[in-house]
Short mmCIF file of C-alpha atoms and ligand atoms in Angstrom, two decimals:
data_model
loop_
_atom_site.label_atom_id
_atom_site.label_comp_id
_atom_site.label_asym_id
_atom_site.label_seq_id
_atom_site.Cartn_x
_atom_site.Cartn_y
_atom_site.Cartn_z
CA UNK A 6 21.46 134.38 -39.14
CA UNK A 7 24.98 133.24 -39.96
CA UNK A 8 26.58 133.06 -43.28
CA UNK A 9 28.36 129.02 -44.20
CA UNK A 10 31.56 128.47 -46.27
CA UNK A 11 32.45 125.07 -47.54
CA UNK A 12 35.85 124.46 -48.24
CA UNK A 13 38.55 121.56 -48.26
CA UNK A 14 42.62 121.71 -48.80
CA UNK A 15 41.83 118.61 -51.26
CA UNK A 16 39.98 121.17 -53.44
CA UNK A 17 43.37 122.78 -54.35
CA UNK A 18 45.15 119.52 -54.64
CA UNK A 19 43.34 118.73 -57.98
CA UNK A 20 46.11 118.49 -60.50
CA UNK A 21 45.94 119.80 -63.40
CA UNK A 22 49.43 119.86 -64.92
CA UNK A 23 51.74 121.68 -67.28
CA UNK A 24 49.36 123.20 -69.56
CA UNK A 25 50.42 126.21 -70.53
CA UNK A 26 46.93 127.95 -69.80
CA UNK A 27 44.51 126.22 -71.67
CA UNK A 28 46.76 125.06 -74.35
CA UNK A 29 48.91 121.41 -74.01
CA UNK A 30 51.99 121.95 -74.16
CA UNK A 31 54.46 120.61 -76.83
CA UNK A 32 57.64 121.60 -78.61
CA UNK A 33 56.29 125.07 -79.85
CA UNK A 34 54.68 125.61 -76.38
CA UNK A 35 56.52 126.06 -73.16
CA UNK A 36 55.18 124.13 -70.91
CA UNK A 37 53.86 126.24 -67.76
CA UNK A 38 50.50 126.40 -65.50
CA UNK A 39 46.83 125.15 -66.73
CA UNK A 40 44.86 128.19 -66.58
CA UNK A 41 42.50 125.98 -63.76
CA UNK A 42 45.34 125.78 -60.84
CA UNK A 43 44.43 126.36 -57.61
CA UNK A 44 46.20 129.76 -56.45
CA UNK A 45 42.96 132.13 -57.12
CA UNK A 46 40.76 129.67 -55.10
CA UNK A 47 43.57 129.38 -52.57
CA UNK A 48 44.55 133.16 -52.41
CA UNK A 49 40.97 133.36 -51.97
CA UNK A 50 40.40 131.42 -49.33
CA UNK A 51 43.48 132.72 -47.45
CA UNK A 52 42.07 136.15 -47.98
CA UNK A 53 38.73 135.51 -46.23
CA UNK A 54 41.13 133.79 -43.54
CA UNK A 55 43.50 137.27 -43.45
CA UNK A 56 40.60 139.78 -43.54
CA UNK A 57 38.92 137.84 -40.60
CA UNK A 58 35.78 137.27 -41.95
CA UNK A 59 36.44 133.63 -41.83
CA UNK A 60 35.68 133.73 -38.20
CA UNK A 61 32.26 134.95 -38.67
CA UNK A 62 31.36 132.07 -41.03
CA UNK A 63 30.10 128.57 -40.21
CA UNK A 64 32.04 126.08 -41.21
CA UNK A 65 30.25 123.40 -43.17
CA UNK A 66 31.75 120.01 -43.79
CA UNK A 67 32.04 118.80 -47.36
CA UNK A 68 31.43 115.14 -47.83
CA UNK A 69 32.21 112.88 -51.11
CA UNK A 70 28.92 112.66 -53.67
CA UNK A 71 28.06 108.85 -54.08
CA UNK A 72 28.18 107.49 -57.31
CA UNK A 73 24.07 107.08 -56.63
CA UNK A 74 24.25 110.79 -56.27
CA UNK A 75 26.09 111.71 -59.63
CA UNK A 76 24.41 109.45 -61.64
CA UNK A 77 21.53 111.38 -61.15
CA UNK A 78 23.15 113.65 -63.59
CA UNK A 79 25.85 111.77 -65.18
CA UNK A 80 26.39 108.09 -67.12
CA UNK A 81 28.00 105.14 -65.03
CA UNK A 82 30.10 105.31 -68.12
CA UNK A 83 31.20 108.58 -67.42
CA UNK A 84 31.58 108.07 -63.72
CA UNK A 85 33.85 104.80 -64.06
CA UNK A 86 35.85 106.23 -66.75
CA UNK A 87 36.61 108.83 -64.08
CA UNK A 88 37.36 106.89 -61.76
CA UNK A 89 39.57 104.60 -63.13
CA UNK A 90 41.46 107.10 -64.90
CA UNK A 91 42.18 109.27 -61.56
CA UNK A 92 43.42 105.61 -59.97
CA UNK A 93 46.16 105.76 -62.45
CA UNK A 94 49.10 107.90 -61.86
CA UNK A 95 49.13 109.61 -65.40
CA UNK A 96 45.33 110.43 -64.82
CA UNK A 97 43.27 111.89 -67.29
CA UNK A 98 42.33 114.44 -70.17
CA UNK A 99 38.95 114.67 -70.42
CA UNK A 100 38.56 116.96 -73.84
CA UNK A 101 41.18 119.56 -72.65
CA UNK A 102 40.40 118.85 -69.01
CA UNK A 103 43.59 116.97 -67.84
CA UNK A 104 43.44 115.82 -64.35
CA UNK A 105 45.27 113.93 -61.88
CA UNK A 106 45.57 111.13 -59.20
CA UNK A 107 42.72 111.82 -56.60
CA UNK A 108 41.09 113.98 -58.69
CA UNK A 109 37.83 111.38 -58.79
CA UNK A 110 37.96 111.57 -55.01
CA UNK A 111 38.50 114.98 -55.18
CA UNK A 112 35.54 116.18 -57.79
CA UNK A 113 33.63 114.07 -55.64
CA UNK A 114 34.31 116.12 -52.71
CA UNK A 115 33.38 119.25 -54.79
CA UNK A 116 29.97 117.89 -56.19
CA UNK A 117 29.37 116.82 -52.22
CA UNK A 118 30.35 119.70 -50.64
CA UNK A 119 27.86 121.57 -53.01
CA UNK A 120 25.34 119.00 -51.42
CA UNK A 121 26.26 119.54 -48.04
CA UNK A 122 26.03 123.47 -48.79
CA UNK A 123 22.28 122.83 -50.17
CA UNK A 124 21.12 121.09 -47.26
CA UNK A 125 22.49 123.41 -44.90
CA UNK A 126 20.68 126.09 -45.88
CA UNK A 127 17.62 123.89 -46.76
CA UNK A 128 17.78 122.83 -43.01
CA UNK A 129 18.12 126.16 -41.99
CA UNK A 130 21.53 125.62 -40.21
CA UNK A 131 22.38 129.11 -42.17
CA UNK A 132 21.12 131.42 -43.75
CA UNK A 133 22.85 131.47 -47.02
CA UNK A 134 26.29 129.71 -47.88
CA UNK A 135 29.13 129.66 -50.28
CA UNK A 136 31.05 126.49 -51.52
CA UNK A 137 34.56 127.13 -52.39
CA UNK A 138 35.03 123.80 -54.84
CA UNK A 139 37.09 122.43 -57.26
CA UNK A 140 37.10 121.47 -59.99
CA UNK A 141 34.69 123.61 -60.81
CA UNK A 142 31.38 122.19 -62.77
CA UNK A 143 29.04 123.94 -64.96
CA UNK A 144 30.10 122.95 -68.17
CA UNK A 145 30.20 119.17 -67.43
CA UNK A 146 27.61 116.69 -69.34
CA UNK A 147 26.11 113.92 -68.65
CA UNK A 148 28.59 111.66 -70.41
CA UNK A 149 31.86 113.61 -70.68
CA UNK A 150 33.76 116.48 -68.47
CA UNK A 151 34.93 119.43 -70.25
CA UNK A 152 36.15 123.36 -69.70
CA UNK A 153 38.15 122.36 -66.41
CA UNK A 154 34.80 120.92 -65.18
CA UNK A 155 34.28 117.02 -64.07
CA UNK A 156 30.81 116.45 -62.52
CA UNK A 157 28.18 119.11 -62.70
CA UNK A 158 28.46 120.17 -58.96
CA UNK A 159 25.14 122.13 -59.12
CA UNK A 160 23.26 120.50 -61.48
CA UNK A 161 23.82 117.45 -58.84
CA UNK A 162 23.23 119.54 -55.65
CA UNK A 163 20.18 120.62 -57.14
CA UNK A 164 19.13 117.25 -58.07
CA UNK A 165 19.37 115.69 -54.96
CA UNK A 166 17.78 119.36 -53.12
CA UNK A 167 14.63 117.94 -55.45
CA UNK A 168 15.06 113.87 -55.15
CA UNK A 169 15.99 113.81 -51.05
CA UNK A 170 14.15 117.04 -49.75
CA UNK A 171 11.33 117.42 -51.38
CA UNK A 172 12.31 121.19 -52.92
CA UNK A 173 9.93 121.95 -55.94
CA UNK A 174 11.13 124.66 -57.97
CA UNK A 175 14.78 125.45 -58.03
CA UNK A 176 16.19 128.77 -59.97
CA UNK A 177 19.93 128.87 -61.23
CA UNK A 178 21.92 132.30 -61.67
CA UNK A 179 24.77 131.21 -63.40
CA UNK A 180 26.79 134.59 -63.71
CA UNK A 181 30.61 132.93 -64.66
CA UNK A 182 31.86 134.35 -67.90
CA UNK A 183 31.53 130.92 -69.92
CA UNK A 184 27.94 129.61 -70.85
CA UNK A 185 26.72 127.48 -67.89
CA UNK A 186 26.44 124.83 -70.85
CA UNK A 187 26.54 121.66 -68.33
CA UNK A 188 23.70 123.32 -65.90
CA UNK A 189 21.37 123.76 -68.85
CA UNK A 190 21.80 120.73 -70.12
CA UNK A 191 20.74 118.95 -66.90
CA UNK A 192 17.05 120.53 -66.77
CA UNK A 193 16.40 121.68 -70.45
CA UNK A 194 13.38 119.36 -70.35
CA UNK A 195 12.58 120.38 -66.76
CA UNK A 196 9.81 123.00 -66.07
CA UNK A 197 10.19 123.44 -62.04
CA UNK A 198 14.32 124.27 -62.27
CA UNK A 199 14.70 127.44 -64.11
CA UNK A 200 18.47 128.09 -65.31
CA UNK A 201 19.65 131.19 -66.71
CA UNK A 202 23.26 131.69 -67.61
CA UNK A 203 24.64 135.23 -67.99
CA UNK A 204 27.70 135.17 -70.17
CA UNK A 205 30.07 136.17 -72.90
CA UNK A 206 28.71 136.20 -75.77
CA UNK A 207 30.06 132.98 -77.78
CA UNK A 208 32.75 133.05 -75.68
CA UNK A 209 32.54 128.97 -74.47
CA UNK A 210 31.53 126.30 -75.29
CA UNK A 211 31.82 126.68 -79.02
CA UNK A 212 28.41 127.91 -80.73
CA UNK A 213 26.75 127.46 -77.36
CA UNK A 214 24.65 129.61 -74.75
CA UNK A 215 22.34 131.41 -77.58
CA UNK A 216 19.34 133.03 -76.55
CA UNK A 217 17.31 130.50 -79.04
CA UNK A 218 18.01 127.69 -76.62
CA UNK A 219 15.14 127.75 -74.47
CA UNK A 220 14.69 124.65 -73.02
CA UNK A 221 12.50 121.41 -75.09
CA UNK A 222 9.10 119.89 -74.39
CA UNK A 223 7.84 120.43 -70.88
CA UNK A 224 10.91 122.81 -69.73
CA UNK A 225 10.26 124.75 -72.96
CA UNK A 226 10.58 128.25 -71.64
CA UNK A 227 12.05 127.33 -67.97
CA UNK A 228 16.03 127.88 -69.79
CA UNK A 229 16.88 131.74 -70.10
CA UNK A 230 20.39 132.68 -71.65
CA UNK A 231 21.48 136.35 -71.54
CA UNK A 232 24.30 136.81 -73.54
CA UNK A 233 26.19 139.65 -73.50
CA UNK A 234 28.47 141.31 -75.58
CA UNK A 235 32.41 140.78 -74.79
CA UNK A 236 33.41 144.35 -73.00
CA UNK A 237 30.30 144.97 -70.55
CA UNK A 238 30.91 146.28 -67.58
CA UNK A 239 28.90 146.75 -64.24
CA UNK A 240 26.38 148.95 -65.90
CA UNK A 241 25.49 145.91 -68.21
CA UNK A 242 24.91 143.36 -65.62
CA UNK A 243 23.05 145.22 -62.93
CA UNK A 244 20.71 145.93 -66.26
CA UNK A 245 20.78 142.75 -67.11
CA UNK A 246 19.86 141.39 -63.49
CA UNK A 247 17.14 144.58 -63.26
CA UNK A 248 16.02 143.81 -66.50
CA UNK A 249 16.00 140.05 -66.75
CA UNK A 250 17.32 137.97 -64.08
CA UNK A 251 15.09 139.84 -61.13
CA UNK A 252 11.85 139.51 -63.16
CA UNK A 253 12.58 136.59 -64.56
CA UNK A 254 13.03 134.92 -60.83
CA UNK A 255 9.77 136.73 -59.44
CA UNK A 256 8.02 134.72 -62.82
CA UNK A 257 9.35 131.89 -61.92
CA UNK A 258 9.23 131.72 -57.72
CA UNK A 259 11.48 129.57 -57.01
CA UNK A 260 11.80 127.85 -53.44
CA UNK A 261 15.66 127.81 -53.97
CA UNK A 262 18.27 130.28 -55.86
CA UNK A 263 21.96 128.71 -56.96
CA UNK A 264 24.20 130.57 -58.38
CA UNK A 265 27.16 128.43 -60.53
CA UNK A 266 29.42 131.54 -59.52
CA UNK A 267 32.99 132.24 -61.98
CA UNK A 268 34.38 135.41 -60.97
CA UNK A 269 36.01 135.34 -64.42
CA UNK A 270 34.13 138.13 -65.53
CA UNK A 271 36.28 140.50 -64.16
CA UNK A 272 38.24 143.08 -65.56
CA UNK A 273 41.21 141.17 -64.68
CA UNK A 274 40.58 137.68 -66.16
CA UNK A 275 43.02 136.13 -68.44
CA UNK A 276 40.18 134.42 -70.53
CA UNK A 277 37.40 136.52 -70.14
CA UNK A 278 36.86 139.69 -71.88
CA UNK A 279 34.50 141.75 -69.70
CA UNK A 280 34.63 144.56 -67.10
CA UNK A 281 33.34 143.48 -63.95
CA UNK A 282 34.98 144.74 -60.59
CA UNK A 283 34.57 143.29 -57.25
CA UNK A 284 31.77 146.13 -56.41
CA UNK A 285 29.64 145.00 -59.13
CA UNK A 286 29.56 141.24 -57.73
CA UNK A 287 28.87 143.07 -54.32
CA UNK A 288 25.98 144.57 -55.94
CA UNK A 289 24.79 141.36 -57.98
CA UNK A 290 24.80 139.50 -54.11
CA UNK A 291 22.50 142.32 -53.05
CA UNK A 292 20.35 142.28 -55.49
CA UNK A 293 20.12 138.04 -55.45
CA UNK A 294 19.83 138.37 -51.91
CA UNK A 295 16.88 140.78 -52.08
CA UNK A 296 15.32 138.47 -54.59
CA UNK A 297 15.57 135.30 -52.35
CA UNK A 298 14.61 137.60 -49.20
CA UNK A 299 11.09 138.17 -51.21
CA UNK A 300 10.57 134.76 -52.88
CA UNK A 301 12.33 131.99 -50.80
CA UNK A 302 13.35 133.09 -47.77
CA UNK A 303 16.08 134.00 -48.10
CA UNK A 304 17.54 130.46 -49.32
CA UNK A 305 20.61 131.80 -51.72
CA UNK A 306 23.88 128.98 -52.27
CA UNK A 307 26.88 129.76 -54.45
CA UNK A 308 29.11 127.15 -55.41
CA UNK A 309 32.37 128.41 -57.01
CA UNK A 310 33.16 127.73 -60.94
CA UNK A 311 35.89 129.85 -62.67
CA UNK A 312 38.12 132.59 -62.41
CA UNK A 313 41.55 133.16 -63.41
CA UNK A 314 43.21 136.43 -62.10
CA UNK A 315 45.47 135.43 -59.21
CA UNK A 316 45.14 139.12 -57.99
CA UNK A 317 41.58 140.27 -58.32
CA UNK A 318 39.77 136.47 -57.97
CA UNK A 319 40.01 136.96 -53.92
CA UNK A 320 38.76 140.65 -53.78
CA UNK A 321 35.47 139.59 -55.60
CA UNK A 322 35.11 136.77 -53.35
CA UNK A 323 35.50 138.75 -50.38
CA UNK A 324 32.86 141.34 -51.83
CA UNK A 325 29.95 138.13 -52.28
CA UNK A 326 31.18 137.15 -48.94
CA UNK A 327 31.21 140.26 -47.75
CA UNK A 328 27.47 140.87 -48.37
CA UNK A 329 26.30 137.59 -47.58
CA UNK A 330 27.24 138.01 -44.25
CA UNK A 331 26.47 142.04 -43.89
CA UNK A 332 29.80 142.86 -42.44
CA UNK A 333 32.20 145.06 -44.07
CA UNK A 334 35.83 144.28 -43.37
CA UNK A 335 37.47 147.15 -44.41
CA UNK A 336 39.59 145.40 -47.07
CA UNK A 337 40.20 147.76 -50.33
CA UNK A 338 40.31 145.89 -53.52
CA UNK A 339 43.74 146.93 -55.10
CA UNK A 340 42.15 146.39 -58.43
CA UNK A 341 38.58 148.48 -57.52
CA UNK A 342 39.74 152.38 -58.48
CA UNK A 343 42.04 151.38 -61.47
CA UNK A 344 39.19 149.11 -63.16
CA UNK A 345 36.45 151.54 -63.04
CA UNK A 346 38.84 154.23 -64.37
CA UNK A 347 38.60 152.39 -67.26
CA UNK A 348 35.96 153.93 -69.71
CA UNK A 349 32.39 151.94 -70.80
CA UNK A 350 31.67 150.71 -67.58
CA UNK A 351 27.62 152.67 -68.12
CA UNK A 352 25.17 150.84 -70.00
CA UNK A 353 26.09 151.19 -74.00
CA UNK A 354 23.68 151.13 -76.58
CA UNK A 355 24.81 147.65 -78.17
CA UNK A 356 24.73 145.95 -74.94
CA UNK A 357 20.94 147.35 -73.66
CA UNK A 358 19.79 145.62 -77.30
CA UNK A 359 21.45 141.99 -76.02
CA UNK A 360 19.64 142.79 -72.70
CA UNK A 361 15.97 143.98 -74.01
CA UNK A 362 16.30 141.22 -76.84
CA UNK A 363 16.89 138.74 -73.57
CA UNK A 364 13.82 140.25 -71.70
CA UNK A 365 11.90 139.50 -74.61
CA UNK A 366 11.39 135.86 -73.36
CA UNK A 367 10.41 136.62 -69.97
CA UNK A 368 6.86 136.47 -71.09
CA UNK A 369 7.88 132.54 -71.73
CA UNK A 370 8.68 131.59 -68.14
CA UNK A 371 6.45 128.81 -66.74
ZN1 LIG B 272 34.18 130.34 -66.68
#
């Protein structure tokens, strides 16, 4: 069955400014590019486009989230100051999260076209789907945007999966680089939506994403964070996904599997500081896909979060894409034979005690 892909051109036309990478810039720093501008989501998309796959996908048309629809997740306070913000020309700067005129509309259209790529698949339509969005979302609150993020896209797609359709239990993969802060935040008193966020250790937010955070009252158990230590490579996250992220999801059964994907866990990243190569997300999509084949029918959605290397960014796309839709395009990944040249890509000693210490609270899963 076929493979969807939500994108928009307004998704790249959220402006970010003259940052110079996540830094404002002043009189002691040269103004240049936000690290969150669109050219790895673009260069992505154009590669799909290039290496042809894009004709084997099914388009799926994004559509805006309602204001009903966000406030699910997020404060009316939040959402107006949003809005009225983005109707101004200067825009906004939501705690180092600048953004410009449209971008309301625009986040709008990425927390909708999440929605629209939930109820595809929920309606069978596909089989499994990707949403190419920005801004990105997983690290938004309920009252405040922050690390390049707006409205949770997820956390809201998976919201109204549960309000509109009737889904029970909902599992989250969240395997960008940065803590999936936002996500776990939205359902840390919630039993039936699982989260688990695989990460850099203390990487970002701040003090956040510890393995102690569990998830309070009735979702005590139903929040799993893996942390892992800054320089794993593929050998650390397969054995973290064999370890604790397959088991954990076969615990948990859920009836849905979304994964708040950041490719900036590659090798490549400009604020990451791991070692993953496009092959290794190839093998992470097998392995979900497996996992969803056995417990959900195959039901699997990604919706796109961060990733900052304008070279390698659209060669780990193409790789999830790749193996969503079980056809090999022949592309080479420039970046593939350099990056696991590199040494301490196996499974080191330091990193299988973050894992093991993570599988620990399997036994807590409701
Ligand atoms: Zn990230």
């Amino acid at each position: 069955m076929a493979t969807g892909w939500t994108c928009h051109e307004l998704y790249f036309w959220h402006d970010t400014g003259h940052y110079a990478s996540v830094f404002p810039a002043g009189l002691t720093v040269e103004p240049g590019v936000h690290a969150e501008n669109p050219q790895t989501k673009r260069r992505l998309r154009n590669l799909i486009e290039v290496s042809g796959l894009l004709d084997r996908l099914t388009p799926i048309r994004p559509r805006p989230a309602t204001e009903d629809e966000l406030a699910r997740f997020h404060t009316r306070e939040h959402i107006a100051r949003i809005k009225a913000n983005s109707a101004d020309y200067k825009g906004g700067d939501e705690n180092q999260t600048p953004y410009g005129h449209g971008s309301y509309e625009i986040a709008c259209l990425a927390a909708g076209g999440t929605i629209a790529t939930v109820e595809a698949v929920l309606k069978g339509e596909v089989a499994n789907a990707y949403a190419l969005v920005r801004p990105p979302g997983h690290h938004a609150i309920a009252d405040k945007g922050m690390g390049f993020c707006l409205f949770g896209n997820v956390a809201v797609a998976v919201m109204h999966a549960r309000a509109v359709h009737g889904v029970g239990r909902v599992a989250t993969v969240d395997w960008d680089v940065h803590h999936g802060n936002g996500t776990q935040a939205a359902f840390y008193g919630e039993r039936d939506v699982l989260t688990i966020s695989l990460h850099q250790d203390l990487l970002f937010p701040p003090d956040s994403g510890h393995r102690s955070e569990r998830g309070e009252g009735a979702g005590l158990g139903a929040n799993l964070n893996v942390p892992l230590p800054a320089g794993s490579g593929v050998g650390a996250y397969v054995a973290a996904f064999e370890r604790v992220v397959l088991p954990a999801l076969r615990k948990f059964r859920p009836e849905l599997i979304v994964v708040p994907s950041g490719f900036d866990a590659s090798g490549a990243d400009p604020l990451g500081r791991m070692m993953m190569t496009s092959d290794g997300y190839r093998q992470l999509t097998r392995m979900l896909m497996d996992a969803a084949d056995e417990l959900c029918g195959g039901r699997l959605v990604l919706s796109h979060e961060g990733g900052y290397s304008e070279t390698h960014v659209p060669y780990c796309g193409l790789a999830v894409m790749e193996t969503l839709t079980g056809h090999r395009t022949g592309i080479a990944d420039p970046w593939q034979d350099p990056m696991m040249a590199w040494a301490g890509h196996e499974l080191l000693p330091h990193q299988e005690a973050a894992i093991q210490a993570a599988a620990e609270l399997l036994a807590e899963i409701p």
